[in-house]
Short mmCIF file of C-alpha atoms and ligand atoms in Angstrom, two decimals:
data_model
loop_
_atom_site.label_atom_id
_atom_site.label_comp_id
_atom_site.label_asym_id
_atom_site.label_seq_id
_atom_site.Cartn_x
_atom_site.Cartn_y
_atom_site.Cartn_z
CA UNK A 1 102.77 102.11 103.75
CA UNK A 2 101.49 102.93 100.37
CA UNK A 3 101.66 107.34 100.07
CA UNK A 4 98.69 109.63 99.17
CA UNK A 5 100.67 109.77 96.17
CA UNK A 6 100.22 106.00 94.86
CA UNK A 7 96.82 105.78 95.62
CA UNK A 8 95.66 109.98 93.94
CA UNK A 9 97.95 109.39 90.35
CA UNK A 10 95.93 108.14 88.24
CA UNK A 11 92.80 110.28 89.11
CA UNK A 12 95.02 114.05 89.31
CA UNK A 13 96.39 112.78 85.68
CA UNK A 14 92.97 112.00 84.68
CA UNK A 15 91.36 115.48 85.65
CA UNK A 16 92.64 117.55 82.66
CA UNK A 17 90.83 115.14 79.86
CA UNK A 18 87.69 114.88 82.26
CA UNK A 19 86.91 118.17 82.54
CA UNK A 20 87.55 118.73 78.55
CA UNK A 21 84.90 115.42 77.69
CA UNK A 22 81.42 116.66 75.46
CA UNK A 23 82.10 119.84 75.39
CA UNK A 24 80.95 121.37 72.22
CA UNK A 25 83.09 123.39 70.05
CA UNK A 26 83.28 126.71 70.32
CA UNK A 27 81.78 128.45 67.83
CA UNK A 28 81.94 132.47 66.36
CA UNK A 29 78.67 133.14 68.09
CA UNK A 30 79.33 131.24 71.31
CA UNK A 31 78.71 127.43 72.29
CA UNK A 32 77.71 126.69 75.68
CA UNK A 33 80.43 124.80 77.74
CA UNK A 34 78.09 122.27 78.20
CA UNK A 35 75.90 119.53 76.40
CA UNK A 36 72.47 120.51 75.00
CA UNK A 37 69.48 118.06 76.48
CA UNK A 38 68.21 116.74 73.58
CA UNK A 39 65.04 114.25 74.57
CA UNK A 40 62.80 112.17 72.06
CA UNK A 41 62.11 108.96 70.32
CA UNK A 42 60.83 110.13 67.09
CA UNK A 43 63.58 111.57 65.19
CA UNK A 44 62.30 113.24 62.00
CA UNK A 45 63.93 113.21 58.46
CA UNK A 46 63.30 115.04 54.94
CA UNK A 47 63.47 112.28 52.75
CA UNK A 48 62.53 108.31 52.37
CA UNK A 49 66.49 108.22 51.66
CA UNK A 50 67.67 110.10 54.15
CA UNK A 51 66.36 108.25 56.54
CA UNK A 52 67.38 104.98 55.15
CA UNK A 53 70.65 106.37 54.74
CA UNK A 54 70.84 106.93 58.54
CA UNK A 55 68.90 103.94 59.39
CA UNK A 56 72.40 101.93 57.90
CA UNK A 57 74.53 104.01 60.57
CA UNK A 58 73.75 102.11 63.79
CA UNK A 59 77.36 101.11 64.50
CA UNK A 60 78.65 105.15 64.12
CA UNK A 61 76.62 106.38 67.17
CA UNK A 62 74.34 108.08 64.77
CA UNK A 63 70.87 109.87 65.94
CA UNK A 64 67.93 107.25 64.01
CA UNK A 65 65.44 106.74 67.08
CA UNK A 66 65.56 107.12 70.58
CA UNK A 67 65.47 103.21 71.02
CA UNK A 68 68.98 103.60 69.54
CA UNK A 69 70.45 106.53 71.71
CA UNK A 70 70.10 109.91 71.73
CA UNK A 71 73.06 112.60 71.18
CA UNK A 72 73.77 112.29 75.19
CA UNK A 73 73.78 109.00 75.01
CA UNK A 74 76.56 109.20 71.93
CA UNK A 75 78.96 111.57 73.66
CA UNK A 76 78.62 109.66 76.84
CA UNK A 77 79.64 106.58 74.93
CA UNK A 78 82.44 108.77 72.97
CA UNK A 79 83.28 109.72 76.70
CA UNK A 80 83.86 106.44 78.42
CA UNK A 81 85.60 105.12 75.52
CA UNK A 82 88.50 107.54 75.93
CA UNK A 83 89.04 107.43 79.47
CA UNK A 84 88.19 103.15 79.25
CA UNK A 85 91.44 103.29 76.46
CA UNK A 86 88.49 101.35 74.11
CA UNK A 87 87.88 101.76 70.24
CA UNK A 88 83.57 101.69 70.62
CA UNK A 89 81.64 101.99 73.69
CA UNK A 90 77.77 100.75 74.29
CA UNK A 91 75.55 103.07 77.40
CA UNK A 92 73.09 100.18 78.68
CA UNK A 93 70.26 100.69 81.57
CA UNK A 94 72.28 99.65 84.49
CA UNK A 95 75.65 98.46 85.99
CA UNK A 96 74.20 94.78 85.85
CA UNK A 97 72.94 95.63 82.31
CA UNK A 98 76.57 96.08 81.62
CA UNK A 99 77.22 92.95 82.53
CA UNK A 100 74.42 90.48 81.25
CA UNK A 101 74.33 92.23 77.72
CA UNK A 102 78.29 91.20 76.66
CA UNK A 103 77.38 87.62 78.41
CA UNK A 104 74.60 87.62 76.09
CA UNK A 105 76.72 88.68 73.59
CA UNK A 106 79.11 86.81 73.53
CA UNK A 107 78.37 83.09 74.70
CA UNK A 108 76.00 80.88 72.87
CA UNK A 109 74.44 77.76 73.93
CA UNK A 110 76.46 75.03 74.48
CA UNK A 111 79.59 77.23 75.48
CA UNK A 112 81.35 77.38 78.69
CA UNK A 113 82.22 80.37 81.20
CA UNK A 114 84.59 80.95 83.90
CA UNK A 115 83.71 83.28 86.39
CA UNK A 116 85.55 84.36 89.48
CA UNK A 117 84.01 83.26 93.19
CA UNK A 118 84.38 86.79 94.11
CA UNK A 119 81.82 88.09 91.52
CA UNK A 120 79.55 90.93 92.03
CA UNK A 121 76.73 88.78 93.28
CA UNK A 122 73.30 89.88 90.54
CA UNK A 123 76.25 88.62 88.05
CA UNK A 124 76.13 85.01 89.64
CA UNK A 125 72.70 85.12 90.17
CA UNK A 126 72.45 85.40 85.94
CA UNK A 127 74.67 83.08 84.94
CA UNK A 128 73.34 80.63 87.42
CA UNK A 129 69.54 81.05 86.38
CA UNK A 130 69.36 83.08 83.24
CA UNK A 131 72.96 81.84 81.25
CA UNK A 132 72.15 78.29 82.20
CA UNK A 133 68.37 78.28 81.22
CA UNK A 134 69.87 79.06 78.10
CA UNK A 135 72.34 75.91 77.79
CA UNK A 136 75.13 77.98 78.96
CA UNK A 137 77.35 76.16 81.71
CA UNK A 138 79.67 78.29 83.95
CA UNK A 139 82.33 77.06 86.59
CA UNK A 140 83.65 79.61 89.31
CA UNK A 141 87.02 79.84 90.34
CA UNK A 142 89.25 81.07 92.78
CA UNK A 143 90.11 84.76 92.21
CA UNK A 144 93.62 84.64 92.98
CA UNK A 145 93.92 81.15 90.85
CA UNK A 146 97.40 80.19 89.55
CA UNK A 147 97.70 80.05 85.85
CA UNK A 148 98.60 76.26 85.96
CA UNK A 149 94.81 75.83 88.33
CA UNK A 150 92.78 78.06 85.49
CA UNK A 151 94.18 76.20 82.05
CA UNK A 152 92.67 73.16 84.02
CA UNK A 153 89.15 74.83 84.09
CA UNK A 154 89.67 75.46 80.56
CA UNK A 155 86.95 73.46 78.36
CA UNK A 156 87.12 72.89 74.57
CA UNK A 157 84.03 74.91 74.49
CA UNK A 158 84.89 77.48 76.96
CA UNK A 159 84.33 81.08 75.10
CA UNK A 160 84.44 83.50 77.82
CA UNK A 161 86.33 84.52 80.96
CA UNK A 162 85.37 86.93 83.23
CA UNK A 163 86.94 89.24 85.64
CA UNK A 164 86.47 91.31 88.43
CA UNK A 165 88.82 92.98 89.75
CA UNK A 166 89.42 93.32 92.83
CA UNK A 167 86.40 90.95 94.12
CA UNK A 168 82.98 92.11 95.20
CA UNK A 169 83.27 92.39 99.05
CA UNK A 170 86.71 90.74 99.26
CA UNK A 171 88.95 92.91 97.14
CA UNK A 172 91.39 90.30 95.87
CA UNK A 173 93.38 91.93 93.12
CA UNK A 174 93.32 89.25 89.89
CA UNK A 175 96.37 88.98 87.46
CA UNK A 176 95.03 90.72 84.43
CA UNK A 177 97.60 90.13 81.88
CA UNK A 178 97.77 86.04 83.49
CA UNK A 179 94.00 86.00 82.68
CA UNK A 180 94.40 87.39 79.49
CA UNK A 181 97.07 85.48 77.68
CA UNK A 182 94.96 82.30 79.11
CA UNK A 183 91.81 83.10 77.49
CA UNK A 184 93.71 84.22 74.15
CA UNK A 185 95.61 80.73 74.24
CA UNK A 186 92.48 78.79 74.18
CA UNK A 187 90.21 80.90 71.77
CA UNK A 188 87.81 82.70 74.62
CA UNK A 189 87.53 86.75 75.17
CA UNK A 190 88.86 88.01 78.69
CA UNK A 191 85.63 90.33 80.01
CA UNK A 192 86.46 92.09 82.68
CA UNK A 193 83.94 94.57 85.62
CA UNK A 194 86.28 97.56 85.67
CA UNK A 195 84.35 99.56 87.95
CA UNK A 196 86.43 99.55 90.77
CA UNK A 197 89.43 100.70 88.81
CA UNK A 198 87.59 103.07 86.17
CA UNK A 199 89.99 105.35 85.47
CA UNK A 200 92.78 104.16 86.73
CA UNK A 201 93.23 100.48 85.51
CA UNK A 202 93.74 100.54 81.50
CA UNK A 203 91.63 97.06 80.78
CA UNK A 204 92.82 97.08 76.94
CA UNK A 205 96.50 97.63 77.87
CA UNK A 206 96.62 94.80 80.29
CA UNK A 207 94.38 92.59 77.22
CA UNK A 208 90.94 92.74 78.17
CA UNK A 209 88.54 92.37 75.46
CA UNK A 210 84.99 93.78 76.92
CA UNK A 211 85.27 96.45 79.44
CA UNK A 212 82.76 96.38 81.80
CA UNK A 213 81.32 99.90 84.33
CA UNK A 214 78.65 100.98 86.52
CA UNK A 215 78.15 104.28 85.48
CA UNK A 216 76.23 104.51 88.85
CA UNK A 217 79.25 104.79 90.79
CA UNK A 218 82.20 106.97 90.42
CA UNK A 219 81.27 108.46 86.63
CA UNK A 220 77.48 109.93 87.95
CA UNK A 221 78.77 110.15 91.33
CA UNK A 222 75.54 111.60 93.30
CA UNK A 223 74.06 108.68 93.97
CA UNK A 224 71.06 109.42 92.10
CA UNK A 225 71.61 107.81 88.29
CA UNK A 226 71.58 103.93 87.29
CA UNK A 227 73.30 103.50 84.12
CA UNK A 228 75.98 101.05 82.56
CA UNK A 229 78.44 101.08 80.15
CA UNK A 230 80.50 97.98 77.85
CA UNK A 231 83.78 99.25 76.20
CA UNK A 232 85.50 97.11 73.04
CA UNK A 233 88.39 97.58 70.94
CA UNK A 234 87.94 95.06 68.24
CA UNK A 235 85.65 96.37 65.02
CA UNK A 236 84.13 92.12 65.57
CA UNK A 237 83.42 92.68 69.25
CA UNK A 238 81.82 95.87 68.81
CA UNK A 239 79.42 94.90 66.16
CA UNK A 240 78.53 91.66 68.34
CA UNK A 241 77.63 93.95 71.21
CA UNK A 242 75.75 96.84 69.28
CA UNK A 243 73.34 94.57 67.40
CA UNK A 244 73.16 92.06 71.21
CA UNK A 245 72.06 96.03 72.45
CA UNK A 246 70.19 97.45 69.94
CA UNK A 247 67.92 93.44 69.84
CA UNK A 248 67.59 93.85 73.64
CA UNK A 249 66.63 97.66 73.69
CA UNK A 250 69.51 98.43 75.85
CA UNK A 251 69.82 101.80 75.86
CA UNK A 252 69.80 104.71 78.87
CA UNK A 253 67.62 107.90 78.82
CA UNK A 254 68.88 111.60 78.40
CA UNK A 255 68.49 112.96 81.35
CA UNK A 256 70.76 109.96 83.32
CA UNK A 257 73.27 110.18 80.72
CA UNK A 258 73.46 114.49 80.46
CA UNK A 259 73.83 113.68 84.73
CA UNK A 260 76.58 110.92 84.02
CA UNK A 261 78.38 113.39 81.74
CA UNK A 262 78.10 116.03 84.21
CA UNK A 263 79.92 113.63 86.83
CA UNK A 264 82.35 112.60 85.00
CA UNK A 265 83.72 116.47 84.84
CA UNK A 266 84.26 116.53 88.57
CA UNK A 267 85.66 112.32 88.75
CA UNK A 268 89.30 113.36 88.71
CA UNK A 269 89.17 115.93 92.14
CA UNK A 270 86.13 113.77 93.58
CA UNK A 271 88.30 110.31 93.55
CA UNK A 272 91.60 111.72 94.47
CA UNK A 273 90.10 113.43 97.70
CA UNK A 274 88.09 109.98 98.51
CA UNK A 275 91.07 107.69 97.29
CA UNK A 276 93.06 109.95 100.21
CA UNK A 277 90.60 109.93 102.84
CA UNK A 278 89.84 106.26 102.48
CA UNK A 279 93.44 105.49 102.40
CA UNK A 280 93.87 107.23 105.74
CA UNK A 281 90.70 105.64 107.19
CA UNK A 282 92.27 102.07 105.95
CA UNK A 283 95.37 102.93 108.07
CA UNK A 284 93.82 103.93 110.90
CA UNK A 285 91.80 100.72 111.27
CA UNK A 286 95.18 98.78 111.13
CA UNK A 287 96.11 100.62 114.25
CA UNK A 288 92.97 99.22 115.93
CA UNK A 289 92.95 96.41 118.47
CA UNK A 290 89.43 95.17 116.86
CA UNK A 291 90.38 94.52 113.72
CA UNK A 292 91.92 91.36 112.24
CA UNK A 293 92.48 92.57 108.68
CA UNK A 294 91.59 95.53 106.55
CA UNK A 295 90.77 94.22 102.74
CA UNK A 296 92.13 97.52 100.61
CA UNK A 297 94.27 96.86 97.27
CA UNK A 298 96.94 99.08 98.27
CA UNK A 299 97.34 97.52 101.64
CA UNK A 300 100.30 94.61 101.58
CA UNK A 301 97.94 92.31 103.17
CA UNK A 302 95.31 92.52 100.36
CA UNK A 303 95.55 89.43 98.05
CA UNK A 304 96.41 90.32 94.86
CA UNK A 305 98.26 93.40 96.43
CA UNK A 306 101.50 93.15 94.20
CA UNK A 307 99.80 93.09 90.83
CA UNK A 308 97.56 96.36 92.41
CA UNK A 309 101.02 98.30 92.32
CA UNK A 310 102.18 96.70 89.33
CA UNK A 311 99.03 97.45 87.27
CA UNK A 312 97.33 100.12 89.00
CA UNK A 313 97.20 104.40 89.06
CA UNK A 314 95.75 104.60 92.06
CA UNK A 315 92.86 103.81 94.03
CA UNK A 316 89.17 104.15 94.91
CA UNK A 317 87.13 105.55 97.78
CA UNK A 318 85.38 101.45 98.62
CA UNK A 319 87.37 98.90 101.00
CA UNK A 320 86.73 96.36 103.71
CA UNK A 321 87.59 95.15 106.96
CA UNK A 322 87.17 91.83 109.05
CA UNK A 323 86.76 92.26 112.89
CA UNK A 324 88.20 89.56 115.28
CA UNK A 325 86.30 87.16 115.86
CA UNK A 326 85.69 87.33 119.39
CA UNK A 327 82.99 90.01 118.06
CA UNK A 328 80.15 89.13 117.00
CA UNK A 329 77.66 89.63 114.35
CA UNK A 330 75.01 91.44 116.57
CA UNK A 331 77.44 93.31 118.08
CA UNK A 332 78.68 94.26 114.55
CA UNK A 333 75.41 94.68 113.66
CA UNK A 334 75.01 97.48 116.60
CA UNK A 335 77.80 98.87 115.61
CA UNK A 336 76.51 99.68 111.69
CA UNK A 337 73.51 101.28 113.67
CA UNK A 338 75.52 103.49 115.61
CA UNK A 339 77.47 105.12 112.24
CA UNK A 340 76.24 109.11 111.95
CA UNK A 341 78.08 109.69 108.78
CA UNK A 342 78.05 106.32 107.55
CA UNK A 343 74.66 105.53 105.92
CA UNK A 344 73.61 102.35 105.69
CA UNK A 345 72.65 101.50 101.81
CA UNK A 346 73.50 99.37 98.77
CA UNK A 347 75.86 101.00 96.12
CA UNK A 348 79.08 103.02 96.28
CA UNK A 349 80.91 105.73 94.15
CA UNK A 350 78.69 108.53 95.29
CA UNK A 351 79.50 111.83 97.04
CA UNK A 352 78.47 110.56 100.56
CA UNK A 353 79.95 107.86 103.31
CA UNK A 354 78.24 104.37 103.15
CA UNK A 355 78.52 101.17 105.22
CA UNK A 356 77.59 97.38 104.76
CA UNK A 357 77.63 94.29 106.64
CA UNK A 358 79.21 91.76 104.60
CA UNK A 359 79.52 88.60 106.75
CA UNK A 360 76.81 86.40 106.47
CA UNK A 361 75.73 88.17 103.06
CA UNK A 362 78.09 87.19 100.62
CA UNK A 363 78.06 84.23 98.57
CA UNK A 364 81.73 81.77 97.78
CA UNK A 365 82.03 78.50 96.57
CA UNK A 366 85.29 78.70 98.02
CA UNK A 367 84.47 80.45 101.52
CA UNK A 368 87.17 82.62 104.07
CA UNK A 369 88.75 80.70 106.65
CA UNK A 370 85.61 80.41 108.84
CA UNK A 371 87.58 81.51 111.82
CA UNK A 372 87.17 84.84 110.45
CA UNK A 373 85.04 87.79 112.19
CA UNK A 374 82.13 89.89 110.69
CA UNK A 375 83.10 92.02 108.37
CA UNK A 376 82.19 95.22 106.78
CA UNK A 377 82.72 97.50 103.57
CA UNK A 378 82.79 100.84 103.56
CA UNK A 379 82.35 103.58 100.65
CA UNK A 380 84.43 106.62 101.74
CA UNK A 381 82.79 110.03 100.72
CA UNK A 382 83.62 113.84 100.70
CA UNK A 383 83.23 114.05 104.82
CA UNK A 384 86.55 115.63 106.64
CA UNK A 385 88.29 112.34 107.36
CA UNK A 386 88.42 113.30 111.05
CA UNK A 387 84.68 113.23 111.03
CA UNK A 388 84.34 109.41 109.84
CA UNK A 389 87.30 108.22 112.21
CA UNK A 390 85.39 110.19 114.86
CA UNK A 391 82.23 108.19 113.86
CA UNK A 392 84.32 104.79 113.18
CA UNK A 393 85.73 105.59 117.08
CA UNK A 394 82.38 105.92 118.53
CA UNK A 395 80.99 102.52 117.14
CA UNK A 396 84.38 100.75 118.24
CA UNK A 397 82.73 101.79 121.40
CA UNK A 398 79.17 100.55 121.01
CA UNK A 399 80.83 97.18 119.29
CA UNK A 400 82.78 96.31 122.50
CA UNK A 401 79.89 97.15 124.74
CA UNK A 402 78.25 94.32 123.26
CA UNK A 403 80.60 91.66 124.25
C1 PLP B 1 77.14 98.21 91.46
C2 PLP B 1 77.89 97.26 90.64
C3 PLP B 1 77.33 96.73 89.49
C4 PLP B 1 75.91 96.99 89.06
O1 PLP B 1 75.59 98.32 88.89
P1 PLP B 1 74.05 98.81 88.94
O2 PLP B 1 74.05 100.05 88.16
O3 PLP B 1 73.71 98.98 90.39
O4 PLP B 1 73.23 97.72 88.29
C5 PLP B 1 78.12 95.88 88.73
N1 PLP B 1 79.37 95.57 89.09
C6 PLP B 1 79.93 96.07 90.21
C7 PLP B 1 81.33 95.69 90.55
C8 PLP B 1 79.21 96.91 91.02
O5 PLP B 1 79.76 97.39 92.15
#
């Protein structure tokens, strides 16, 4: 059984740079700790030349017009670079913005992409109607492929390969490094959704190229910001993805970034509580009768497991679990309705407990043994752990009465 120890590293390491990120220097008459706001789109300069010298800074983070970021947005982007490992980081609108912009990037028509089956599902959806309107092709494939089963995929033209890791839903841990030295072998950029493991998976260590996070989930972590972020280390990939941002007007305003900034100061001793109490709640539902498998990276019966404690400092607060499938999904069902602590909402990352059906919701081209049960994920918040396996109890309850 994996300690409170394996799964809190990463994040009690991390807390001592997070709490130091944006904060202005001190100066003889005082700084405040934090940020200033600074709001606008006009930004005004003295001269004809001054602005035109500014105007040529778009790759340096520089203030020219809102369109193009605001000082928040810079020091955010300065932010998530450092604790992504990355050279140059880009703040976009969203989570999914995060990911269409680098596929926009970085793929032109007539080029191929691999994408795992266990993709964060708005990230099929656009490579399946926006990527491929755009003479684009893209073929899915298993997440926990062997090496010898993804150089097969490979295609002459094939520029990009993606990664999640672990899945959307299904948690399977991929082989990072595998992935990587694959794509660098045949000419394409490894792009990989980090969200999950912000913070405590290193993407350009283990040879990923583009970095992708939600900034909606563990950096803001209130559950009440949508925001993005794309991380490079290459001077070539980050001017490919500034001018891609800066031509789509991918940007994020102020006020969600000052909020995003503000989260990221608390990440360290938010995630290592919720990393704790989920681990414990993951344990727990091992013990239980009902339950065919819990689906948590730093459980042996993950997939993908092995390379979790191999490349991994820890772990986050979002796991799953498959009932047996004697239950079934209405009694499931009545069981999500029962939850008191566990609200029932899309997203994760946030403060507070969620839950989420995922049987029946989630889309594979290469499907779970169908003798499976329903299944569910749940986000693990800042709740007393007793209280959630109280409220977990109670629905075990309500699921069996409906049998
Ligand atoms: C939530 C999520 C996104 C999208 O983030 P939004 O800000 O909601 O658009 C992308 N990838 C993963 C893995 C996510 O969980």
């Amino acid at each position: 059984m994996p300690s409170d120890i394996t799964v809190t590293q990463g994040w009690d390491k991390l807390s001592s740079t997070l709490t130091r990120l944006a904060r202005p220097e001190a100066a003889p008459e005082g700084a405040p700790v934090n940020m200033p706001m600074t709001r606008g789109s006009t930004v005004l300069f003295p001269s004809l030349s001054d602005m035109r010298r500014q105007g040529q800074k778009h790759f340096d983070h520089a203030y020219i017009y809102g369109a193009m970021g605001t000082p928040v947005q810079h020091e955010l982007e300065k932010a998530i670079a450092v604790i992504e490992g990355g050279t140059d980081c880009q703040v976009v609108s969203s989570g999914l913005a995060a990911c269409t912009t680098p596929l926009l990037a970085f793929l032109n028509a007539g080029e191929h992409c691999l994408i795992p089956d266990s993709v964060y599902s708005p990230t099929r959806r656009f490579a399946d109607k926006v990527l491929k309107r755009f003479g684009v092709e893209t073929t899915y494939y298993p997440p926990c492929a062997s090496a010898e089963e993804l150089t097969g995929l490979i295609q002459p033209n094939t520029r990009v390969l993606f990664a999640e890791s672990p899945g959307s839903h299904t948690f399977e841990v991929q082989d990072i490094p595998m992935l990587s030295r694959i794509a660098h072998a045949h000419g394409a950029r490894l792009m990989m959704d980090n969200t999950w493991g912000f913070g405590i998976f290193a993407p350009f260590t283990h040879g990923v190229d583009v970095s992708i996070q939600a900034l909606t989930k563990y950096p803001s972590g209130h559950s009440d910001v949508i925001a993005g972020a794309v991380t490079v280390a290459k001077t070539e990939d980050w001017h490919l993805l500034r001018e891609t941002a800066i031509q789509l007007g991918q940007l994020a305003g102020p006020d969600d970034c000052w909020l995003t900034l503000r989260g990221l100061h608390t990440m360290g001793v938010r995630l290592s509580h919720q990393a704790q109490s989920a681990m414990r709640v993951a344990q727990w539902l091992k013990t239980r009768p009902e339950v065919a498998r819990v689906l948590h990276p730093a459980l042996p019966d993950c997939p993908g497991h092995e390379i979790w404690k191999r490349d991994f400092t820890g772990a986050g607060s979002l796991f799953g679990f498959v009932l047996r499938n004697t239950f079934t999904q209405n009694a499931m069902e009545a069981m999500v309705d029962s939850f008191r602590f566990f609200g029932i909402g899309a997203s994760w990352g946030g403060y507070e407990s969620l839950v989420l059906p995922t049987s029946k919701s989630i889309i594979r081209n290469f499907p779970a043994d169908d003798t499976e049960g329903p299944s569910m994920r749940l986000q693990i918040g800042l709740e007393s752990t007793e209280d959630l396996i109280g409220d977990l109890e109670q629905g075990f309850s309500v699921l069996k009465a409906h049998c």
